[in-house]
Amino acid sequence: MFGYVMIDKPELKVKEFYRYKAYYCGLCRELKEEYGFRGRMTLTYDMTFLVMFLTSLYESETREVASHCPLHPVKKIPMLQNEITEYGAKMNILLTYFKFEDDRKDDNSLAGAAGMRLFRKKAELISREYKRQAHAIQKQLKVLADYEQAEEENLDLVAGAFGTLMEELFVWKEDQWEEELRKFGFYLGKFIYIMDAYDDLPKDLKTNSYNPLKAVSRKCRNRETYEETIRQVLVMMMAEATAAFEKLPCLKEAEILRNILYSGVWAKYNKIQKERQEKEESHGK
């Protein structure tokens, strides 16, 4: 469900791209150092954004380090890290662990059980440190599983559960920024969930798997109406998220953050649109 909150690289200045990359590599390094190779495998663009976003808001003192990585074994590359990098890594691990736990409970998944064993000790430590976030992740994943079991068709309700999960992650501290951070995280989370459902719908229709957009698709008169409905919903979610973002004093890395929020989050949507159009054209020949 992650991987939608990314940069629009062609629209970034070169120096901005390498700054973003330094945050990404810094989070990767933190995951590797604290949780080993298995930790590094949980790295996502979404948590990189979380780190950059909160670093900008709280103006956290950031250190630059140079280190090797598997992709650059010879030359050291610059990486940016701070206290929020550590927070982002911990949230990454919690999300991974509770997703494995949810998979095991849902269908007695062997992969879920194996994943839980890999991350259990670290996740228990993090859960004690960040009780609020851990409780929200576990609870909302359970809510989503229940909706799936019941084949819930109310898109706003289902996407809202993931939005509630995400809003807790963005509230690093319960302070004067909490209200806008919750609003931002909630609507960004809903956008991510709906984008994921939109991406998966063709596959889910073939396999008869749960997807709340099946109901939306049935209610629309034709494919064009369905596509326009989804586009409007996605635009609405990001409009609410960016409205909250603009109320926050995020000055540092502001251009990169805006690149992601106003352009990057649409990269996957545009790719899906292009692929589906090309598929239709090839079938029409």
mmCIF file of C-alpha atoms in Angstrom:
data_model
loop_
_atom_site.group_PDB
_atom_site.id
_atom_site.type_symbol
_atom_site.label_atom_id
_atom_site.label_comp_id
_atom_site.label_asym_id
_atom_site.label_seq_id
_atom_site.Cartn_x
_atom_site.Cartn_y
_atom_site.Cartn_z
ATOM 1 C CA MET A 1 0.000 0.000 0.000
ATOM 2 C CA PHE A 2 3.035 2.252 0.183
ATOM 3 C CA GLY A 3 5.217 3.697 -2.555
ATOM 4 C CA TYR A 4 2.976 6.482 -3.856
ATOM 5 C CA VAL A 5 4.506 9.476 -2.041
ATOM 6 C CA MET A 6 7.528 10.082 -4.227
ATOM 7 C CA ILE A 7 9.319 12.875 -6.042
ATOM 8 C CA ASP A 8 8.694 14.041 -9.590
ATOM 9 C CA LYS A 9 12.375 13.875 -10.556
ATOM 10 C CA PRO A 10 12.214 15.763 -13.896
ATOM 11 C CA GLU A 11 10.727 18.772 -12.105
ATOM 12 C CA LEU A 12 13.401 18.918 -9.390
ATOM 13 C CA LYS A 13 16.633 20.867 -9.597
ATOM 14 C CA VAL A 14 19.702 18.639 -9.532
ATOM 15 C CA LYS A 15 20.753 19.847 -6.082
ATOM 16 C CA GLU A 16 17.242 19.225 -4.748
ATOM 17 C CA PHE A 17 17.225 15.682 -6.118
ATOM 18 C CA TYR A 18 20.533 14.858 -4.432
ATOM 19 C CA ARG A 19 19.284 16.388 -1.186
ATOM 20 C CA TYR A 20 16.187 14.164 -1.335
ATOM 21 C CA LYS A 21 18.371 11.180 -2.140
ATOM 22 C CA ALA A 22 20.515 11.966 0.906
ATOM 23 C CA TYR A 23 17.437 11.747 3.158
ATOM 24 C CA TYR A 24 16.404 8.487 1.484
ATOM 25 C CA CYS A 25 19.876 6.999 1.925
ATOM 26 C CA GLY A 26 20.040 8.301 5.495
ATOM 27 C CA LEU A 27 16.855 6.446 6.379
ATOM 28 C CA CYS A 28 18.167 3.332 4.631
ATOM 29 C CA ARG A 29 21.389 3.529 6.674
ATOM 30 C CA GLU A 30 19.421 3.961 9.921
ATOM 31 C CA LEU A 31 17.328 0.884 9.141
ATOM 32 C CA LYS A 32 20.433 -1.153 8.343
ATOM 33 C CA GLU A 33 22.356 -0.079 11.441
ATOM 34 C CA GLU A 34 19.482 -0.584 13.883
ATOM 35 C CA TYR A 35 17.610 -3.518 12.352
ATOM 36 C CA GLY A 36 20.033 -5.224 9.992
ATOM 37 C CA PHE A 37 19.449 -6.212 6.392
ATOM 38 C CA ARG A 38 15.819 -7.107 7.148
ATOM 39 C CA GLY A 39 15.279 -3.538 8.322
ATOM 40 C CA ARG A 40 16.699 -2.106 5.128
ATOM 41 C CA MET A 41 14.223 -4.183 3.123
ATOM 42 C CA THR A 42 11.318 -2.219 4.672
ATOM 43 C CA LEU A 43 12.499 1.130 3.270
ATOM 44 C CA THR A 44 9.770 3.170 1.534
ATOM 45 C CA TYR A 45 9.490 6.527 -0.212
ATOM 46 C CA ASP A 46 6.585 7.334 2.095
ATOM 47 C CA MET A 47 8.678 7.174 5.269
ATOM 48 C CA THR A 48 11.398 9.214 3.554
ATOM 49 C CA PHE A 49 8.761 11.882 2.979
ATOM 50 C CA LEU A 50 7.687 11.653 6.630
ATOM 51 C CA VAL A 51 11.288 12.251 7.726
ATOM 52 C CA MET A 52 11.742 15.238 5.393
ATOM 53 C CA PHE A 53 8.357 16.700 6.282
ATOM 54 C CA LEU A 54 8.872 16.575 10.051
ATOM 55 C CA THR A 55 12.500 17.705 9.717
ATOM 56 C CA SER A 56 11.267 20.781 7.862
ATOM 57 C CA LEU A 57 8.523 21.521 10.380
ATOM 58 C CA TYR A 58 10.637 21.073 13.507
ATOM 59 C CA GLU A 59 13.864 22.389 11.951
ATOM 60 C CA SER A 60 15.744 19.451 13.431
ATOM 61 C CA GLU A 61 19.510 19.719 13.373
ATOM 62 C CA THR A 62 20.614 17.415 10.590
ATOM 63 C CA ARG A 63 24.045 15.880 10.183
ATOM 64 C CA GLU A 64 25.598 14.802 6.917
ATOM 65 C CA VAL A 65 27.562 11.581 6.882
ATOM 66 C CA ALA A 66 29.274 9.745 4.045
ATOM 67 C CA SER A 67 28.906 5.997 3.852
ATOM 68 C CA HIS A 68 29.034 3.033 1.496
ATOM 69 C CA CYS A 69 25.926 1.146 0.437
ATOM 70 C CA PRO A 70 25.300 -2.017 -1.632
ATOM 71 C CA LEU A 71 24.485 0.101 -4.685
ATOM 72 C CA HIS A 72 27.639 2.203 -4.250
ATOM 73 C CA PRO A 73 30.247 -0.191 -2.810
ATOM 74 C CA VAL A 74 33.302 1.821 -3.889
ATOM 75 C CA LYS A 75 32.496 5.481 -3.430
ATOM 76 C CA LYS A 76 30.944 6.831 -0.249
ATOM 77 C CA ILE A 77 27.732 8.765 -0.776
ATOM 78 C CA PRO A 78 26.275 11.638 1.296
ATOM 79 C CA MET A 79 23.459 10.835 3.715
ATOM 80 C CA LEU A 80 21.357 13.102 5.932
ATOM 81 C CA GLN A 81 20.241 11.931 9.371
ATOM 82 C CA ASN A 82 18.710 13.359 12.545
ATOM 83 C CA GLU A 83 16.423 12.347 15.410
ATOM 84 C CA ILE A 84 13.459 12.165 13.050
ATOM 85 C CA THR A 85 15.332 9.683 10.838
ATOM 86 C CA GLU A 86 15.350 7.404 13.870
ATOM 87 C CA TYR A 87 11.614 8.004 14.364
ATOM 88 C CA GLY A 88 10.879 7.258 10.701
ATOM 89 C CA ALA A 89 12.840 4.005 10.892
ATOM 90 C CA LYS A 90 10.909 2.931 13.981
ATOM 91 C CA MET A 91 7.563 3.652 12.346
ATOM 92 C CA ASN A 92 8.718 1.642 9.327
ATOM 93 C CA ILE A 93 9.441 -1.350 11.543
ATOM 94 C CA LEU A 94 6.101 -1.056 13.368
ATOM 95 C CA LEU A 95 4.173 -0.907 10.090
ATOM 96 C CA THR A 96 6.029 -3.955 8.809
ATOM 97 C CA TYR A 97 5.558 -5.988 11.979
ATOM 98 C CA PHE A 98 1.862 -5.293 12.419
ATOM 99 C CA LYS A 99 1.225 -5.977 8.719
ATOM 100 C CA PHE A 100 2.837 -9.388 9.173
ATOM 101 C CA GLU A 101 0.739 -9.913 12.301
ATOM 102 C CA ASP A 102 -2.399 -8.957 10.398
ATOM 103 C CA ASP A 103 -1.557 -11.368 7.562
ATOM 104 C CA ARG A 104 -1.028 -14.219 10.021
ATOM 105 C CA LYS A 105 -4.347 -13.573 11.751
ATOM 106 C CA ASP A 106 -6.276 -13.217 8.490
ATOM 107 C CA ASP A 107 -5.279 -16.421 6.721
ATOM 108 C CA ASN A 108 -2.736 -18.088 8.988
ATOM 109 C CA SER A 109 -0.041 -16.934 6.565
ATOM 110 C CA LEU A 110 3.316 -18.672 6.955
ATOM 111 C CA ALA A 111 5.032 -15.562 5.563
ATOM 112 C CA GLY A 112 3.224 -13.489 8.178
ATOM 113 C CA ALA A 113 4.380 -15.769 10.985
ATOM 114 C CA ALA A 114 7.962 -15.726 9.684
ATOM 115 C CA GLY A 115 7.913 -11.938 9.377
ATOM 116 C CA MET A 116 6.630 -11.570 12.917
ATOM 117 C CA ARG A 117 9.516 -13.648 14.228
ATOM 118 C CA LEU A 118 12.005 -11.463 12.377
ATOM 119 C CA PHE A 119 10.718 -8.176 13.805
ATOM 120 C CA ARG A 120 8.967 -9.111 17.076
ATOM 121 C CA LYS A 121 11.655 -8.097 19.590
ATOM 122 C CA LYS A 122 12.379 -4.761 17.929
ATOM 123 C CA ALA A 123 8.674 -4.032 17.445
ATOM 124 C CA GLU A 124 7.932 -4.720 21.114
ATOM 125 C CA LEU A 125 10.608 -2.230 22.170
ATOM 126 C CA ILE A 126 9.320 0.415 19.772
ATOM 127 C CA SER A 127 5.724 -0.204 20.858
ATOM 128 C CA ARG A 128 6.641 0.564 24.454
ATOM 129 C CA GLU A 129 8.347 3.800 23.378
ATOM 130 C CA TYR A 130 5.583 4.910 20.987
ATOM 131 C CA LYS A 131 2.439 3.423 22.507
ATOM 132 C CA ARG A 132 0.030 5.776 20.753
ATOM 133 C CA GLN A 133 1.371 5.086 17.275
ATOM 134 C CA ALA A 134 1.678 1.339 17.863
ATOM 135 C CA HIS A 135 -1.893 1.118 19.139
ATOM 136 C CA ALA A 136 -3.197 3.084 16.130
ATOM 137 C CA ILE A 137 -1.372 0.928 13.586
ATOM 138 C CA GLN A 138 -2.528 -2.322 15.162
ATOM 139 C CA LYS A 139 -6.107 -1.116 15.637
ATOM 140 C CA GLN A 140 -6.587 0.358 12.156
ATOM 141 C CA LEU A 141 -5.080 -2.650 10.379
ATOM 142 C CA LYS A 142 -7.598 -4.762 12.311
ATOM 143 C CA VAL A 143 -10.390 -2.397 11.240
ATOM 144 C CA LEU A 144 -9.272 -2.686 7.607
ATOM 145 C CA ALA A 145 -9.195 -6.483 7.900
ATOM 146 C CA ASP A 146 -12.739 -6.457 9.292
ATOM 147 C CA TYR A 147 -13.926 -4.237 6.433
ATOM 148 C CA GLU A 148 -12.329 -6.609 3.948
ATOM 149 C CA GLN A 149 -13.976 -9.606 5.599
ATOM 150 C CA ALA A 150 -17.352 -7.865 5.475
ATOM 151 C CA GLU A 151 -16.699 -6.646 1.902
ATOM 152 C CA GLU A 152 -17.470 -3.102 2.991
ATOM 153 C CA GLU A 153 -18.424 -0.918 0.002
ATOM 154 C CA ASN A 154 -18.284 2.507 1.672
ATOM 155 C CA LEU A 155 -15.041 3.885 0.226
ATOM 156 C CA ASP A 156 -14.920 6.872 2.569
ATOM 157 C CA LEU A 157 -15.228 4.596 5.588
ATOM 158 C CA VAL A 158 -12.555 2.129 4.462
ATOM 159 C CA ALA A 159 -10.062 4.748 3.272
ATOM 160 C CA GLY A 160 -10.694 6.656 6.488
ATOM 161 C CA ALA A 161 -9.322 3.757 8.529
ATOM 162 C CA PHE A 162 -5.981 4.028 6.749
ATOM 163 C CA GLY A 163 -6.152 7.806 7.053
ATOM 164 C CA THR A 164 -6.574 7.463 10.827
ATOM 165 C CA LEU A 165 -3.492 5.230 10.897
ATOM 166 C CA MET A 166 -1.392 7.726 8.939
ATOM 167 C CA GLU A 167 -2.427 10.747 10.981
ATOM 168 C CA GLU A 168 -0.950 9.186 14.112
ATOM 169 C CA LEU A 169 2.396 8.669 12.387
ATOM 170 C CA PHE A 170 2.641 12.327 11.404
ATOM 171 C CA VAL A 171 1.957 13.443 14.986
ATOM 172 C CA TRP A 172 5.508 13.000 16.249
ATOM 173 C CA LYS A 173 4.797 15.306 19.172
ATOM 174 C CA GLU A 174 1.425 16.279 20.567
ATOM 175 C CA ASP A 175 2.013 20.037 20.385
ATOM 176 C CA GLN A 176 0.722 23.189 18.682
ATOM 177 C CA TRP A 177 1.035 21.601 15.239
ATOM 178 C CA GLU A 178 -1.027 18.524 16.094
ATOM 179 C CA GLU A 179 -4.341 19.604 14.576
ATOM 180 C CA GLU A 180 -2.929 20.399 11.132
ATOM 181 C CA LEU A 181 -0.615 17.371 11.206
ATOM 182 C CA ARG A 182 -3.555 15.096 11.918
ATOM 183 C CA LYS A 183 -5.562 16.618 9.088
ATOM 184 C CA PHE A 184 -2.609 16.337 6.728
ATOM 185 C CA GLY A 185 -1.830 12.724 7.629
ATOM 186 C CA PHE A 186 -5.486 11.700 7.487
ATOM 187 C CA TYR A 187 -6.112 12.957 3.965
ATOM 188 C CA LEU A 188 -2.746 11.817 2.659
ATOM 189 C CA GLY A 189 -3.512 8.368 4.078
ATOM 190 C CA LYS A 190 -6.902 8.310 2.342
ATOM 191 C CA PHE A 191 -5.237 9.314 -0.926
ATOM 192 C CA ILE A 192 -2.691 6.492 -0.591
ATOM 193 C CA TYR A 193 -5.389 3.917 0.153
ATOM 194 C CA ILE A 194 -7.596 4.981 -2.774
ATOM 195 C CA MET A 195 -4.619 5.119 -5.152
ATOM 196 C CA ASP A 196 -3.666 1.590 -4.126
ATOM 197 C CA ALA A 197 -7.228 0.360 -4.651
ATOM 198 C CA TYR A 198 -7.376 2.106 -8.035
ATOM 199 C CA ASP A 199 -4.083 0.514 -9.060
ATOM 200 C CA ASP A 200 -5.234 -2.950 -7.940
ATOM 201 C CA LEU A 201 -8.809 -2.953 -9.282
ATOM 202 C CA PRO A 202 -8.166 -4.717 -12.641
ATOM 203 C CA LYS A 203 -6.255 -7.492 -10.874
ATOM 204 C CA ASP A 204 -8.831 -7.763 -8.071
ATOM 205 C CA LEU A 205 -11.657 -8.059 -10.580
ATOM 206 C CA LYS A 206 -9.899 -10.987 -12.245
ATOM 207 C CA THR A 207 -9.161 -12.781 -8.962
ATOM 208 C CA ASN A 208 -12.454 -11.788 -7.311
ATOM 209 C CA SER A 209 -10.509 -10.192 -4.452
ATOM 210 C CA TYR A 210 -11.865 -7.480 -2.169
ATOM 211 C CA ASN A 211 -11.626 -3.911 -3.406
ATOM 212 C CA PRO A 212 -14.008 -1.118 -2.335
ATOM 213 C CA LEU A 213 -13.766 0.453 -5.805
ATOM 214 C CA LYS A 214 -15.755 -2.445 -7.250
ATOM 215 C CA ALA A 215 -18.873 -0.821 -5.833
ATOM 216 C CA VAL A 216 -17.882 2.586 -7.228
ATOM 217 C CA SER A 217 -17.293 1.032 -10.638
ATOM 218 C CA ARG A 218 -20.697 -0.693 -10.630
ATOM 219 C CA LYS A 219 -22.519 2.517 -9.749
ATOM 220 C CA CYS A 220 -20.922 4.488 -12.575
ATOM 221 C CA ARG A 221 -22.667 4.465 -15.958
ATOM 222 C CA ASN A 222 -19.494 3.735 -17.889
ATOM 223 C CA ARG A 223 -15.707 3.603 -17.618
ATOM 224 C CA GLU A 224 -15.318 7.325 -18.377
ATOM 225 C CA THR A 225 -17.637 8.212 -15.483
ATOM 226 C CA TYR A 226 -15.739 5.855 -13.179
ATOM 227 C CA GLU A 227 -12.360 7.341 -14.132
ATOM 228 C CA GLU A 228 -13.595 10.889 -13.627
ATOM 229 C CA THR A 229 -15.150 9.981 -10.262
ATOM 230 C CA ILE A 230 -11.901 8.504 -8.973
ATOM 231 C CA ARG A 231 -9.880 11.431 -10.273
ATOM 232 C CA GLN A 232 -12.148 13.899 -8.486
ATOM 233 C CA VAL A 233 -11.941 11.946 -5.220
ATOM 234 C CA LEU A 234 -8.142 11.811 -5.405
ATOM 235 C CA VAL A 235 -7.924 15.529 -6.188
ATOM 236 C CA MET A 236 -10.180 16.262 -3.219
ATOM 237 C CA MET A 237 -8.016 14.216 -0.849
ATOM 238 C CA MET A 238 -4.811 15.985 -1.933
ATOM 239 C CA ALA A 239 -6.513 19.389 -1.824
ATOM 240 C CA GLU A 240 -7.341 18.809 1.844
ATOM 241 C CA ALA A 241 -3.836 17.514 2.583
ATOM 242 C CA THR A 242 -2.039 20.380 0.867
ATOM 243 C CA ALA A 243 -4.333 22.932 2.519
ATOM 244 C CA ALA A 244 -3.153 21.613 5.898
ATOM 245 C CA PHE A 245 0.463 21.544 4.697
ATOM 246 C CA GLU A 246 0.372 25.199 3.651
ATOM 247 C CA LYS A 247 -0.715 26.208 7.171
ATOM 248 C CA LEU A 248 2.459 24.695 8.635
ATOM 249 C CA PRO A 249 5.745 26.671 8.743
ATOM 250 C CA CYS A 250 7.708 24.238 6.557
ATOM 251 C CA LEU A 251 10.476 26.370 5.062
ATOM 252 C CA LYS A 252 13.442 24.039 4.924
ATOM 253 C CA GLU A 253 13.202 21.618 1.972
ATOM 254 C CA ALA A 254 9.927 23.367 1.013
ATOM 255 C CA GLU A 255 10.537 23.070 -2.737
ATOM 256 C CA ILE A 256 11.134 19.331 -2.488
ATOM 257 C CA LEU A 257 8.071 18.829 -0.300
ATOM 258 C CA ARG A 258 5.889 20.780 -2.726
ATOM 259 C CA ASN A 259 7.322 18.817 -5.631
ATOM 260 C CA ILE A 260 6.139 15.632 -3.924
ATOM 261 C CA LEU A 261 2.741 16.908 -2.811
ATOM 262 C CA TYR A 262 1.721 18.750 -5.968
ATOM 263 C CA SER A 263 3.350 16.535 -8.575
ATOM 264 C CA GLY A 264 5.129 13.437 -7.278
ATOM 265 C CA VAL A 265 2.076 11.824 -5.678
ATOM 266 C CA TRP A 266 0.453 11.807 -9.136
ATOM 267 C CA ALA A 267 3.340 9.973 -10.823
ATOM 268 C CA LYS A 268 1.838 6.522 -10.321
ATOM 269 C CA TYR A 269 -1.636 7.726 -11.343
ATOM 270 C CA ASN A 270 -0.257 9.196 -14.564
ATOM 271 C CA LYS A 271 1.687 5.998 -15.248
ATOM 272 C CA ILE A 272 -1.470 3.893 -14.778
ATOM 273 C CA GLN A 273 -3.401 6.202 -17.103
ATOM 274 C CA LYS A 274 -0.713 5.952 -19.778
ATOM 275 C CA GLU A 275 -0.466 2.149 -19.543
ATOM 276 C CA ARG A 276 -4.239 1.697 -19.746
ATOM 277 C CA GLN A 277 -4.499 4.037 -22.705
ATOM 278 C CA GLU A 278 -1.721 2.198 -24.538
ATOM 279 C CA LYS A 279 -3.441 -1.113 -23.791
ATOM 280 C CA GLU A 280 -6.731 0.166 -25.201
ATOM 281 C CA GLU A 281 -5.017 1.478 -28.321
ATOM 282 C CA SER A 282 -3.223 -1.828 -28.906
ATOM 283 C CA HIS A 283 -6.503 -3.745 -28.557
ATOM 284 C CA GLY A 284 -8.174 -1.376 -30.947
ATOM 285 C CA LYS A 285 -5.701 -2.061 -33.740
#
